[in-house]
Short mmCIF file of C-alpha atoms in Angstrom, two decimals:
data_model
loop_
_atom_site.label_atom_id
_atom_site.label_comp_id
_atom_site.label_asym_id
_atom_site.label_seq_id
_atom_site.Cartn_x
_atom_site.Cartn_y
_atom_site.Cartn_z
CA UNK A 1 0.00 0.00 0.00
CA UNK A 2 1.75 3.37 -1.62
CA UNK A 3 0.46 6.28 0.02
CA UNK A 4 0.02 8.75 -2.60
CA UNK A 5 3.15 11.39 -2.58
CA UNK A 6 2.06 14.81 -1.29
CA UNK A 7 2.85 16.97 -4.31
CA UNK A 8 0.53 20.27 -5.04
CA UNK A 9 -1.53 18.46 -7.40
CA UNK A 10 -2.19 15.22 -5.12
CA UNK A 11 -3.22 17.42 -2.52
CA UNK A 12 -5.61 19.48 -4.72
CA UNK A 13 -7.00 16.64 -6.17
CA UNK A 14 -7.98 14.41 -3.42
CA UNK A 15 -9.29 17.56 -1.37
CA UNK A 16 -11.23 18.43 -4.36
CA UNK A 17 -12.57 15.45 -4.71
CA UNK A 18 -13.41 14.54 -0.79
CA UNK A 19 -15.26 17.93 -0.92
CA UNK A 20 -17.30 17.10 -4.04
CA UNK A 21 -18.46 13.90 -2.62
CA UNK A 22 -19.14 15.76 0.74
CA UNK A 23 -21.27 18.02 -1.12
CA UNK A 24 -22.81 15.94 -3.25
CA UNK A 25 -24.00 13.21 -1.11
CA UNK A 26 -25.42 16.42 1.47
CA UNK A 27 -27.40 17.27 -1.11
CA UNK A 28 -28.99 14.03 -1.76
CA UNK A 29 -29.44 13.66 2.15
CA UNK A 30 -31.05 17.42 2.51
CA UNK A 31 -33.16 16.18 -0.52
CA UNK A 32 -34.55 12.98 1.21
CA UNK A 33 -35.05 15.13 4.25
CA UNK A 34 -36.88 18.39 3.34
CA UNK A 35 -39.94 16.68 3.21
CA UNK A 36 -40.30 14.77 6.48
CA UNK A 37 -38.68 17.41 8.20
CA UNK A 38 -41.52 20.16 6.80
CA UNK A 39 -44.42 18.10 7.84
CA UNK A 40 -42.90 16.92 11.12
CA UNK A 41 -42.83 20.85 11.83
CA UNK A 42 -46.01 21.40 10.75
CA UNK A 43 -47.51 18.22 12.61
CA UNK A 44 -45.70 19.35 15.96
CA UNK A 45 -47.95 23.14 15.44
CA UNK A 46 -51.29 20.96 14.41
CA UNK A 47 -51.03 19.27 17.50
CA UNK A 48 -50.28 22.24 19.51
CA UNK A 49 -53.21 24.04 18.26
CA UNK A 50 -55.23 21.03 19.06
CA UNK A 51 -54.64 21.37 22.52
CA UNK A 52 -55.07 24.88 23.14
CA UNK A 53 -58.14 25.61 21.21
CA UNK A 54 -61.62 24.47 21.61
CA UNK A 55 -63.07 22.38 18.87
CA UNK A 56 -62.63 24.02 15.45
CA UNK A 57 -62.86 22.32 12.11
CA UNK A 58 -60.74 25.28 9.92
CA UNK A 59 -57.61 25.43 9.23
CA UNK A 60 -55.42 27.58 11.77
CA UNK A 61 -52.25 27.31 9.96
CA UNK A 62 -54.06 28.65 6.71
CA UNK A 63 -55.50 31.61 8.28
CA UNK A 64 -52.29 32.80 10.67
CA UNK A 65 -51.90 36.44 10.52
CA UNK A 66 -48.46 37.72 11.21
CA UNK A 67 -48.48 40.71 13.41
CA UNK A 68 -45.48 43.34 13.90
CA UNK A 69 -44.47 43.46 18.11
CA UNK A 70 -42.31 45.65 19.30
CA UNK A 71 -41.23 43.26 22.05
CA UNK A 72 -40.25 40.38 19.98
CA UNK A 73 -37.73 40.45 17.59
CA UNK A 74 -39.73 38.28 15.01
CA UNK A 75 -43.57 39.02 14.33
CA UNK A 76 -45.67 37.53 16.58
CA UNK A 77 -48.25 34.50 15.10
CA UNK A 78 -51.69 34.42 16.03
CA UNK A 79 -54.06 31.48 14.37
CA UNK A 80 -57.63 32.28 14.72
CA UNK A 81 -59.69 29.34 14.68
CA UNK A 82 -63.35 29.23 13.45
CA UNK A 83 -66.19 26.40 13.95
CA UNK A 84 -68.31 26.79 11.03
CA UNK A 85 -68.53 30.54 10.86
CA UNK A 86 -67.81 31.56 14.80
CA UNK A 87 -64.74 32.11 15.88
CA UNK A 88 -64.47 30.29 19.10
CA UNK A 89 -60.80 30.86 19.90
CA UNK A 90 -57.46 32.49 19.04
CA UNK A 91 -53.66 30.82 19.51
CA UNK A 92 -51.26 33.33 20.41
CA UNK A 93 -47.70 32.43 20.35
CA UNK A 94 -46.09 34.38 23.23
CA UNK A 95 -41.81 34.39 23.75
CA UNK A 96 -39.41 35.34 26.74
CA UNK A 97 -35.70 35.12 26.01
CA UNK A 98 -35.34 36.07 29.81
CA UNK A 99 -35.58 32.59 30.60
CA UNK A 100 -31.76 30.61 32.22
CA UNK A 101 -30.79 29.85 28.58
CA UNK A 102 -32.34 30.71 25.20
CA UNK A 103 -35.78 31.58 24.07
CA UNK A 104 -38.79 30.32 25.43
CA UNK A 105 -42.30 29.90 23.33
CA UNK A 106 -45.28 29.33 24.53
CA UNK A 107 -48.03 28.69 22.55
CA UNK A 108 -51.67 30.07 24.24
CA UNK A 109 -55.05 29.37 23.35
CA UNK A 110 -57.76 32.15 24.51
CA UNK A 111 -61.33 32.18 23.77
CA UNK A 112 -62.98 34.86 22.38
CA UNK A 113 -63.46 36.75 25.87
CA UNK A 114 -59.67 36.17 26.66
CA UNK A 115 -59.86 33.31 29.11
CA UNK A 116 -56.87 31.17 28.36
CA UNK A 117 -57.85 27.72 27.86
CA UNK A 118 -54.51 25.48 27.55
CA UNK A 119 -51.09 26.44 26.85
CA UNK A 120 -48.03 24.60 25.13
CA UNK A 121 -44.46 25.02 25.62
CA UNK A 122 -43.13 24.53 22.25
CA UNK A 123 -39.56 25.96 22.79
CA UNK A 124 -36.89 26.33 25.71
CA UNK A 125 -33.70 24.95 26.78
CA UNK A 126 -34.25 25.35 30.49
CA UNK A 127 -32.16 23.31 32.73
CA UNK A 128 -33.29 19.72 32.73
CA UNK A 129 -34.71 18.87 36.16
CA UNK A 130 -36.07 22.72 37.24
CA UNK A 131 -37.22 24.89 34.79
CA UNK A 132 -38.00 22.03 32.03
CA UNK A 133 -40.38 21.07 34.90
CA UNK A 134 -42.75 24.11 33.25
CA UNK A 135 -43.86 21.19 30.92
CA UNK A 136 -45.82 19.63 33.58
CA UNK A 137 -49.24 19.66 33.58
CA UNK A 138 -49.13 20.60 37.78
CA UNK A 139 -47.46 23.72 36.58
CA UNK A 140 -49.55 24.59 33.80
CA UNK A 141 -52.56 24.26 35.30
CA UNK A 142 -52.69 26.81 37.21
CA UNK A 143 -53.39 29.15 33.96
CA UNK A 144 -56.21 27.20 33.03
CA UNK A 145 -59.11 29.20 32.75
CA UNK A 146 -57.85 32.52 34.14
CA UNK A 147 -58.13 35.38 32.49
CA UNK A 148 -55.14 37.87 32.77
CA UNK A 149 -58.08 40.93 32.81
CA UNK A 150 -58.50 39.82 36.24
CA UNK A 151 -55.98 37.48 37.33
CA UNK A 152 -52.18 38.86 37.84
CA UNK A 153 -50.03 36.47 35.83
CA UNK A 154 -46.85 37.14 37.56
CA UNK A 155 -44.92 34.76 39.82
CA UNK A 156 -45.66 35.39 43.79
CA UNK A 157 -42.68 36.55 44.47
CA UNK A 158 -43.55 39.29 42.08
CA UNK A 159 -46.85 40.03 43.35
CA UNK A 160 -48.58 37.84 41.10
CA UNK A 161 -50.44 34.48 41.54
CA UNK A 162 -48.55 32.00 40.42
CA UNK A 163 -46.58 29.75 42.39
CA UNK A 164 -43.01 29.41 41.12
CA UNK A 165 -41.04 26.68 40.23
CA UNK A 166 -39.20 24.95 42.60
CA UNK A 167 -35.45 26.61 42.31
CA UNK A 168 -36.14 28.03 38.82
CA UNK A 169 -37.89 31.30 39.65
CA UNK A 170 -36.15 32.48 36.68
CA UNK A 171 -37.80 30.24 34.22
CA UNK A 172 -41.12 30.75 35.87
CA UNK A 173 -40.77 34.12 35.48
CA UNK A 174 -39.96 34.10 31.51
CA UNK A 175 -42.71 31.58 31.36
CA UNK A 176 -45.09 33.99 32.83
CA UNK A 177 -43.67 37.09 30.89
CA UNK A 178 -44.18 34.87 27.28
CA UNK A 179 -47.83 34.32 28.77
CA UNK A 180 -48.27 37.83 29.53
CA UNK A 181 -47.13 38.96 25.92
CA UNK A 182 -49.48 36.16 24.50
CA UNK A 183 -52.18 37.84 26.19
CA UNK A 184 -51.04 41.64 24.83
CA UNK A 185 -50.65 40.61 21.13
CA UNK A 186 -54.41 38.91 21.69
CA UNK A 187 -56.05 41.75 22.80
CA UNK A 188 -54.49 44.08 19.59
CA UNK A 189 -55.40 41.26 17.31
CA UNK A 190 -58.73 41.78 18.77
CA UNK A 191 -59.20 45.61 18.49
CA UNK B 1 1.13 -5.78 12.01
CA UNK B 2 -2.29 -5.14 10.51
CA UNK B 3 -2.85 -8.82 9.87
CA UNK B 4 -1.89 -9.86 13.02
CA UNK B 5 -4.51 -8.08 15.44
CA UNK B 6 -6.67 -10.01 17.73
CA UNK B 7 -10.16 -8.94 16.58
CA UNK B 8 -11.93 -9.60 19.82
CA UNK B 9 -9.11 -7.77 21.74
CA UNK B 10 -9.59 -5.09 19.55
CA UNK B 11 -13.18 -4.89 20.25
CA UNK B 12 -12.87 -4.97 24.08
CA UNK B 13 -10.49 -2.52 24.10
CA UNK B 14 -12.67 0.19 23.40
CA UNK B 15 -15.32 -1.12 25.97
CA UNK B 16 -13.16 -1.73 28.89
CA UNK B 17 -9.20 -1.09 28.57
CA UNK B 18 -9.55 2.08 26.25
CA UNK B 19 -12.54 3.12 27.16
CA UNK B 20 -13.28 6.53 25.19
CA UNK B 21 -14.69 8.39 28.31
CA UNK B 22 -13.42 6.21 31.55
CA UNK B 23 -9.85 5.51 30.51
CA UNK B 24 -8.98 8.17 27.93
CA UNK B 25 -10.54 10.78 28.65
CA UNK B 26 -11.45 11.65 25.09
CA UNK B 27 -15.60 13.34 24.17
CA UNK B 28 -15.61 15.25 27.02
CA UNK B 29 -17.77 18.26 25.38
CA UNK B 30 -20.71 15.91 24.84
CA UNK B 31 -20.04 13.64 27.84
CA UNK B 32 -20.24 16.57 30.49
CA UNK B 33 -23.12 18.47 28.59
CA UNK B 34 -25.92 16.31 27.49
CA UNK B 35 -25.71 13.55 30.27
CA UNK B 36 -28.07 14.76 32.52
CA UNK B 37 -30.62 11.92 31.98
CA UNK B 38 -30.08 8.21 30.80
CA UNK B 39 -31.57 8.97 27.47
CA UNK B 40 -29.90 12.10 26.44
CA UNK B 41 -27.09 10.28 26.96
CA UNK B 42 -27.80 6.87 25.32
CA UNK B 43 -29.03 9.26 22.39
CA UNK B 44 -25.57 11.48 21.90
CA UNK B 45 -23.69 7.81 22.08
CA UNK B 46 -25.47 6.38 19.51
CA UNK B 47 -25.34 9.29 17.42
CA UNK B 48 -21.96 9.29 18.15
CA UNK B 49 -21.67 5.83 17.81
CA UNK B 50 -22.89 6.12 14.08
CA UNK B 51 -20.26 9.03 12.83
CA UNK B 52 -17.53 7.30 14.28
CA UNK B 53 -18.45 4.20 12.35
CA UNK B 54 -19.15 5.58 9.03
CA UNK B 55 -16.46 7.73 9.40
CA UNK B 56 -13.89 4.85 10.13
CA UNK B 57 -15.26 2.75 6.84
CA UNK B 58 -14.78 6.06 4.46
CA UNK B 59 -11.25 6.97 5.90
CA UNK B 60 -9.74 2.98 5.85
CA UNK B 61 -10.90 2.69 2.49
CA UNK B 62 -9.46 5.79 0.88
CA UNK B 63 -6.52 5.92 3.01
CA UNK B 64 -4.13 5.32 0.21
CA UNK B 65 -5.13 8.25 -1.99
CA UNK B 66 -5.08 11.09 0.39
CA UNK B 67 -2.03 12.82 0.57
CA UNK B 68 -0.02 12.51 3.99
CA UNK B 69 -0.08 16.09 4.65
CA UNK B 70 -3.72 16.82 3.62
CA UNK B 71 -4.96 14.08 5.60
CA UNK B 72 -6.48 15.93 8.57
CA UNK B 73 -8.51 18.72 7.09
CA UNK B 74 -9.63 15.26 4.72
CA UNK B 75 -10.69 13.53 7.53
CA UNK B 76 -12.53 16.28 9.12
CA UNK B 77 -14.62 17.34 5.69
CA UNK B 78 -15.61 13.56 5.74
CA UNK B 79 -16.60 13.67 9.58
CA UNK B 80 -18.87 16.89 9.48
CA UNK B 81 -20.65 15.62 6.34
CA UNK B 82 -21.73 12.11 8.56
CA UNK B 83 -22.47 14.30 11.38
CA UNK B 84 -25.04 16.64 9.26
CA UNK B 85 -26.35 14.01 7.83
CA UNK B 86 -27.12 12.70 11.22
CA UNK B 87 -28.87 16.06 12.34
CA UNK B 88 -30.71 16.07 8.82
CA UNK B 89 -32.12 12.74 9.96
CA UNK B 90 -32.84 13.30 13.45
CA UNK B 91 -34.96 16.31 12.65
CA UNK B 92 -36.72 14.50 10.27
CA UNK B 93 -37.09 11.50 11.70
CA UNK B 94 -36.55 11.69 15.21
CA UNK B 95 -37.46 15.34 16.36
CA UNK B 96 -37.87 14.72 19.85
CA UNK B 97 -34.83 13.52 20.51
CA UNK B 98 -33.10 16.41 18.14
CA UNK B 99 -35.04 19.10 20.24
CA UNK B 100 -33.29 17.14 23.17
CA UNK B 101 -29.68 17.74 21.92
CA UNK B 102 -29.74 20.61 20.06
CA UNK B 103 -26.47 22.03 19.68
CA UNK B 104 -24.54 19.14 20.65
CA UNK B 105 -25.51 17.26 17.58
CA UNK B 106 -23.13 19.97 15.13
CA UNK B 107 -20.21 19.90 17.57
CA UNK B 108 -20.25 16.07 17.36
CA UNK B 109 -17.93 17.36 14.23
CA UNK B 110 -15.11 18.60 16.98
CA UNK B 111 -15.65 15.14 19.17
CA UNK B 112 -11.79 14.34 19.77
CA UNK B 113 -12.24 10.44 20.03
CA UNK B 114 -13.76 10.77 16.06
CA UNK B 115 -10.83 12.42 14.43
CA UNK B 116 -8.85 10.55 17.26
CA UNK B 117 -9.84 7.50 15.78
CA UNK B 118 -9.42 8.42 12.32
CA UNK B 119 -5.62 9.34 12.66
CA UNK B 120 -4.41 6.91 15.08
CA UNK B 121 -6.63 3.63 13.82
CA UNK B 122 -8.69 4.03 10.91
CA UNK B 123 -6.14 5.75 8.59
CA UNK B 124 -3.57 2.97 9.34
CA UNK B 125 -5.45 -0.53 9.54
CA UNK B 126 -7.71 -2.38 6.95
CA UNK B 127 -11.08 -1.87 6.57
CA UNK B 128 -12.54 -5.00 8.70
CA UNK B 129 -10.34 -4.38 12.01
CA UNK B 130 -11.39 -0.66 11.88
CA UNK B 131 -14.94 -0.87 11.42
CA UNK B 132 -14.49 -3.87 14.74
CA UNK B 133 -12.20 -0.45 16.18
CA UNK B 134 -15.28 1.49 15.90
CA UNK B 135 -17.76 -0.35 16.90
CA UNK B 136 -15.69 -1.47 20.05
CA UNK B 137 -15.25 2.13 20.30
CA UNK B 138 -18.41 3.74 19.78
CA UNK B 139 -20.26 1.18 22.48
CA UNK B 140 -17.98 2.07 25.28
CA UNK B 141 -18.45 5.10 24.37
CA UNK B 142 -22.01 4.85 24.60
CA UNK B 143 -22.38 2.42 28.06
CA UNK B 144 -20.16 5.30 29.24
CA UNK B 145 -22.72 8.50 28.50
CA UNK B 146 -25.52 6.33 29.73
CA UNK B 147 -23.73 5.20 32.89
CA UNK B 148 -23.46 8.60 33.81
CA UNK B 149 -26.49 10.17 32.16
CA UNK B 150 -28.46 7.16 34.28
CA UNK B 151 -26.19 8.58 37.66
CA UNK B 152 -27.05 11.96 37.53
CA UNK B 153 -30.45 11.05 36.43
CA UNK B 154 -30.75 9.06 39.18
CA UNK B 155 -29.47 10.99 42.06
CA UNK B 156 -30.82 14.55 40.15
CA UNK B 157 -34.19 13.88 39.45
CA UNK B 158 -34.79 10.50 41.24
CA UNK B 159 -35.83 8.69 37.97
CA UNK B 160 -34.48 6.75 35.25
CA UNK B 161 -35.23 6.92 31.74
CA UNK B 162 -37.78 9.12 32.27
CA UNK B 163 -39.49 6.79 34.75
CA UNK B 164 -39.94 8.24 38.51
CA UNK B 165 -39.83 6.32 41.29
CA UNK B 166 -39.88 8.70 44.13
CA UNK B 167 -42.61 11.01 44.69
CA UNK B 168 -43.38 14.46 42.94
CA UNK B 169 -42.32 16.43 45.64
CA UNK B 170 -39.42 14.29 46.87
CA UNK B 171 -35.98 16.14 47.51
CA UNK B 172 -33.54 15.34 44.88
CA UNK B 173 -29.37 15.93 44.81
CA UNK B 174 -30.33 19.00 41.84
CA UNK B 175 -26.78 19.78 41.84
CA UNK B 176 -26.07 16.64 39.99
CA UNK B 177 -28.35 17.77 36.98
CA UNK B 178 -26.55 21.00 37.30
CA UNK B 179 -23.05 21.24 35.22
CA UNK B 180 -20.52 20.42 38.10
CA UNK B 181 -22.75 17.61 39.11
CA UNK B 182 -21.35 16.23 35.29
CA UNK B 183 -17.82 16.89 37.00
CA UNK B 184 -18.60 15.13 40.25
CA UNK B 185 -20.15 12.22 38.82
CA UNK B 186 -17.30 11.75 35.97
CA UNK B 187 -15.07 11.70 38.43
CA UNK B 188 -16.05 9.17 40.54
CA UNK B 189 -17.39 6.68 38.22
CA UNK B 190 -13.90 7.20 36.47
CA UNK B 191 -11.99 6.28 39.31
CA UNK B 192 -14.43 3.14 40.18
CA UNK B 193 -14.01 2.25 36.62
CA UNK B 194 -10.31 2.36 37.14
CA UNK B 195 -10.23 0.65 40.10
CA UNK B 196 -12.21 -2.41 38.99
CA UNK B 197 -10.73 -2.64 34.97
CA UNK B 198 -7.10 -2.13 36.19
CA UNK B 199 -5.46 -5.06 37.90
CA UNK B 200 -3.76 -3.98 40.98
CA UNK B 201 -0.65 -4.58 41.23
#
């Protein structure tokens, strides 16, 4: 077994040809992928919306509006959902990048009067074992059926109603602020 | 030489006398960062697991026509395409587990024991002993992620892969979920690992 000599040429050659095959068979991969990867994204919302709506037999993802905020960098999503002709509930996705690491988004589901009916963490990268414990339905619960009109949304510690997280009153925080911005970009939506 | 090697020595190696994580002290981005349950861990090994493999094949068979001082940068191009291919997949495929590792996935591209095994194995043996290199590699590697990942899981959140078995409000050890629990726990199952693989002398 000769290794080939390192001259220019050998070296330009083989890199040149390692990178073409590199890119080549990427592309094939990304190919294969896009699809799958599209409709698990898209399956991941569906169910979402499921949750935090009432019953609703349009289609949400058709009739998103995209709405300018001036707290979040991107535009905020809201998907109105109709039954027949009455709208019966709105999903507002709210963010917080105040959370322990990255951006958290919640997705909330109000009904027409602003209760919130369910809520969905579809984002964060809290720390496993305290804030990812935000995901649990114990937690979440309490904003069932509250609506923010009436009902502070804040943690306790900051005069609000919600009981924190066990040693991640930072995450509960960000998870209330996301809520609270939910609830802002619902009301404009609705004026 | 290359003829010569004891294939089932050269498997165990990698499980028990050169264990990646225990012995060498090689992965240690992945292996303090995602291992704070059993399946995050069992997850990044496999992954792992897979690169290391494909990339071991790709470089033993096209040893011989890459240039001796171009090898490296070679090597790496042909590790970072297996490794996005692996995310491409995941997310496709296996979102929930992608959502779990997130950025660890792209830097399994900078994973020392890969390119490790690459130069010091791969690039100098024939095809059969290093794909036996890398798999003997790649499981220690993974027993080793989901040893710990299962420790701190354990002791952090008092469950194990995923399943609780003390009670919602029970006090766990949090500090071993928390980054220098990684540390603590590394350390000690490294030096029980030692103590039991090594023959005292």
């Amino acid at each position: 077994m000769s290794k080939k000599e390192s001259t220019l040429l050998n070296m330009i050659l083989s890199l040149l040809i390692v990178t073409v095959a590199a890119g080549l068979s990427l592309g094939s991969v990304n190919n294969l992928t896009k699809g799958p990867k599209a409709k698990a994204k898209l399956e991941r919302k569906i169910n979402a919306l499921k949750l935090v709506l009432p019953q609703f037999n349009n289609n949400p993802v058709a009739d998103i509006q995209m709405k300018k905020s001036e707290k979040a960098k991107d535009s905020v999503e809201i998907y109105p959902a109709y039954f027949d002709t009455n709208l019966v509930g709105t999903a507002v996705i709210g963010s917080s990048d105040k959370g322990f690491s990255g951006l958290i988004k919640i997705m909330v589901g109000f009904t027409p009067d602003g209760t919130i009916k369910n809520l969905v963490v579809l984002d964060q990268k809290e720390t496993p074992g305290l804030g990812t414990k935000m995901k649990d339905e114990k937690y979440i619960k309490q904003y069932h059926d509250k609506n923010p009109s009436n009902f502070n949304l804040k943690v306790k510690k900051d005069g609000g109603k919600i009981d924190a997280l066990t040693g991640a009153t930072i995450s509960s925080r960000a998870f209330s602020e996301a809520v609270e911005m939910a609830y802002e970009e619902f009301v404009k939506s609705e004026e | 030489m290359a003829t010569a090697i004891n294939q089932k020595q050269n498997f165990l190696k990698g499980i028990i006398k050169e264990n990646p994580v225990f012995v060498m002290l090689l992965g240690m981005c992945p292996t303090l960062g995602v291992t704070s349950s059993a399946m995050n861990g069992l997850g990044m090994g496999i992954a792992t697991l897979f690169v290391l493999l494909m990339s071991n094949i790709v470089v033993s068979l096209i040893k011989s026509q890459i240039p001796s001082k171009v090898r490296i940068p070679a090597f790496i191009i042909i590790i970072a395409s297996f490794v996005t291919i692996v995310e491409m997949v995941l997310e496709a495929f296996i979102p929930f587990l992608y959502e779990q590792l997130g950025i660890f996935i792209p830097l399994i591209v900078v994973n020392c024991l890969i390119l490790g095994r690459a130069e010091a194995f791969a690039s100098k043996h024939n095809l059969l002993s290093s794909i036996i290199d890398a798999l003997g590699m790649g499981i220690g590697f993974v027993i080793a992620l989901t040893v710990l990942g299962a420790t701190r899981e354990i002791l952090g959140s008092g469950s194990i892969f995923d399943i609780k078995f003390v009670s919602e409000n029970a006090n766990t050890f949090i500090l071993f979920i928390l980054p220098p629990g990684a540390f603590i726990a590394l350390a000690y199952l490294a030096a029980l690992f030692n103590r039991i693989s090594i023959p005292t002398k």
